[in-house]
Amino acid sequence: MTALVDVQNLEKNFPLTGGGNYLALKGIDLEIRKGEFISLIGHSGCGKSTLLNMIAGLDLPTSGTVLLEGETVKRPGPDKMVVFQNYSLLPWLTVRQNIALAIEEVMPDLGKAEQDALIEEHMEMVGLTQAATKLPAQLSGGMRQRVSIARALAIKPKLLLLDEPFGALDALTRGNLQEKLMQICNEHELTAVMVTHDVDEAVLLSDRIVMLTNGPGSKIGGILEVDIPRPRQRLTVVHHPSYYSLRSEIIYFLNRQKRVKQWQARPHKVLARHGLEKVNLDLGFIPLAACAPLAVAEAKGFFTKHGLDDVQLVRETSWRGVVDGLVDKTLDAAMMPSGMPTWMTAGGHGSEPLPIVSSLTISRNGNEVTLAKRLAEQGVSTVEDYRAWLGSHEREPHRIGIVHPASMHNLLLRYWLAANGIDPDKDVHLQTLPPAQMLADLKDGSIDGYCIGEPWNFRAASSSHGVPIVGDLEIWSGHPGKVLGAREDWAQSYPNTYIALTKALLEACRYCADPAHWAEMSELLSDRRYLGIKADLIRFSGQQGDSGSFAPHGEPHHLFYGAGLNRPSRSEHLWILTQLARWAEIPFPRNYVEILERVCSVGVFSTAARELGLDDVSYQRQGIELFDGRPFNPEDPIGYLNDVSLHRDFSVAEIPIGQPRAISV
Amino acid sequence: MTTTSPNPTSNAAGPLLWWKRNRKLILPPLFGIAGFLLAWQLSASLGLTRLPGPLSLFTEQRTRELLLYPFYDRGGLDKGLFWQTMASLGRVAQGYFLAAVVGISAGIAVGLNKTLNRAFDPLFQFLRMVAPLAWVPIALVIFQKNQPAAIFVIFITAVWPILINTAEGVRQIPQDYHNVALVLQMSKKTFFTKVLIPSALPYIFTGLRISIGLAWLAIIAAEIVMSGIVGIGFFIWDAYQQNYVSDIVLAVIWIGGIGLLLDRLMAWIQSRISPGQ
């Protein structure tokens, strides 16, 4: 496979009428192999058509080059034929004449008979032989676009460029034409680039999907490989396991772009008031029962009480949204899985290490492993049953849903599987899915089960699509669930705000721990702004600090407040680091002492607790011990790692996180 | 002449139905024209104006002869109105043809080339505003003879709408068509015949239709001041000199009728050549 088209460091500036320049595209690098179908997707005005025009040679880049078979594209030509969105047929020529014109111009040396044969062949290919003598005005939009495709294919281009070819068509016609195009591309091994903003169209047709970020200065935000085998059928493609994850990936990307755009459109003045450096905060969260303290702090006025006058709770659909929000600074702070601060600090999110600080553990427990009903029907009710069942069903893929690699769900599930002799990477496949999608996937059978927080286990059980198999109380009772996380540079810049936020949430946690408030909390969380489901599906119960007895399966058991529950614990974060390294999510940091010291804002927590008069919660917890009884010695994490029976090839490396710094202005 | 009563003799349903449907379209113009002629005749009869009334076309013997015998030819300038008109139309045809050729070619050049457009557009806009009558002395100075001067006046009056509309038509060719031409690397000749002309044709015809009216207006202006030539314009001037006022009225009616016919003719050609555009 050689690169047919090579786009190198492309940049495009448009002069503005009022003077100045609009930077449309910047730093675009893309290689297109022969026979590949590429989609360019992005919001309107992101420059995807501009990119297509530059590949076509209709527009020239300000800098950078486009190479077609190693030669710079300087002008348009029939070797890179374009199918335009508005068909661009000449209205005074018939269907036949339109196609003939292209052939006569591009292949003048061909004999008349051969030209005629080509015309007939391509009219037949798109099924328009009957309409040969009609004028474009007499045809429907779909038929016109078919003529346009026939005209483009008739001249045998090396590269077919399609600019939202089906954008103006009704759904039925669009579907038929997509199938037709797919079939033609397969038969003729065409190389094609298509601009679209239809997500399903992109997944259906493409080998790779190139996602462009918003302008100005749009760049490639990500490239997705579509691993669905060809030939594809619309109806079977939607059942392919990759289909929905690709689709949700693109939709996540587009939504993210939209959110960033909205965020950029708002004014972002830092409001300082009441001796706090910043009182207008955007706090990210995910709709889970564990977000109760945030909702309570908002509804009960704890934020305002501590001077934070303008706190916006920003609902994200997946933890990735929280990560991206912190990376691009659209969020001030967020509720996050307890593994996320160290994971991001160690650069687990795939870019530069980003130091994250945490001053509060918001919740503990509340997670469970649910298996699909169909497994229970085959007699799977314990982990031993599941192991045996996996052995007898080796051929099928076995997927278990998790919400995020750095979430406690992933780490506990892996620990539990590994301790029970199931390799979490080889025997099963753990797949990251947005929480809201888990239940749907469980229903249609594309996953065996999932590990997640409430209300999703109770929902699966109450709708009898799934059966809880093990609760986190049986794996590690009292494990940290969700924590408050913020960028270290943010915390350095707004130290008093950081304390105030910790105080507001700690007070909210105390409120949430009171059983008298649980009914009210369920009611509050059922609101559309939070979970948006029925209140009786959101339940709080449990044994406060009483790890002696387990709650029955399906019973939620969050801990929000108590002695030693809320204080950020270095040893817990260290255990998390060992587990992240064990499964090769990150290398184990040689400088782990420094990282833990920076991540855990123990001082901020202590200040907050003291100012609230809640000194009792600062009590240090006991050592860490999980269900298998293996002791964790915080003095020797690497020894612990080497000692566990099952682990990936982990590495130990220095993670450069620099000096603590405030936001540079 | 002024009768407005319909002829309801037919008791067939067809014509009656037709009349019922269309009388709202037919009656008002008939009433309008009749009223105008009546007011004119009254003002002439009552001596409010020295202009003879419409009835004078029949009462004056000279005029009646002109009206009834348009084809007579007694040699020299003494010819029937048909021949007078034909002579004028001949001049219009020459001047107009020249204007069409020059206007369309120059229009295409200006439409395709932005620099040319910037260079000449102010000049065109300026010259366009000069009245046909003002061109007559200039034309006479340039050509020294009546015939070429008259043709020049027609040309210079008719050329601007053709030129400006053609240029606009070329500029308005959709970018899509240009892109198609670029991608197919069309030859200049193909682009011209398959894209440019068909695309600009509606605009060109709009220009041609405006110009035919202007050209006909200009011929009268040109001929009135050029003595001793056969033509409807000079015929009016001659009649005025000799105080044959009712002849003038008749000639004016001819001029209006011919102008209307020319416009209809262009509209018809336009609808035939570029249907539905």
Coordinates of C-alpha atoms in Angstrom, one line a residue, chain B residues 2 17 35 38 40 70 73 76 102 108 113 119-120 123 133 136 184-185 217 230-231 234 255 258 263:
Chain B
T2 CA -64.9 53.4 -30.0
L17 CA -67.6 30.8 -21.4
G35 CA -61.8 57.1 -22.6
L38 CA -62.8 60.5 -26.2
W40 CA -58.6 63.9 -26.7
P70 CA -49.1 53.0 -46.9
D73 CA -44.3 55.5 -54.0
G76 CA -38.1 61.2 -54.0
V102 CA -19.6 44.9 -30.5
I108 CA -17.6 38.9 -22.7
N113 CA -11.3 40.1 -17.2
A119 CA -10.6 50.1 -16.7
F120 CA -13.7 50.6 -18.7
L123 CA -16.4 55.1 -19.1
L133 CA -30.0 63.4 -29.6
V136 CA -26.3 63.4 -33.6
L184 CA -12.1 18.8 -16.7
Q185 CA -9.4 21.1 -18.0
L217 CA -36.1 55.6 -30.2
V230 CA -36.5 58.8 -46.5
G231 CA -37.5 57.6 -43.0
F234 CA -37.7 62.8 -41.1
I255 CA -43.8 54.4 -34.5
I258 CA -43.6 49.2 -34.7
D263 CA -40.1 44.2 -28.6

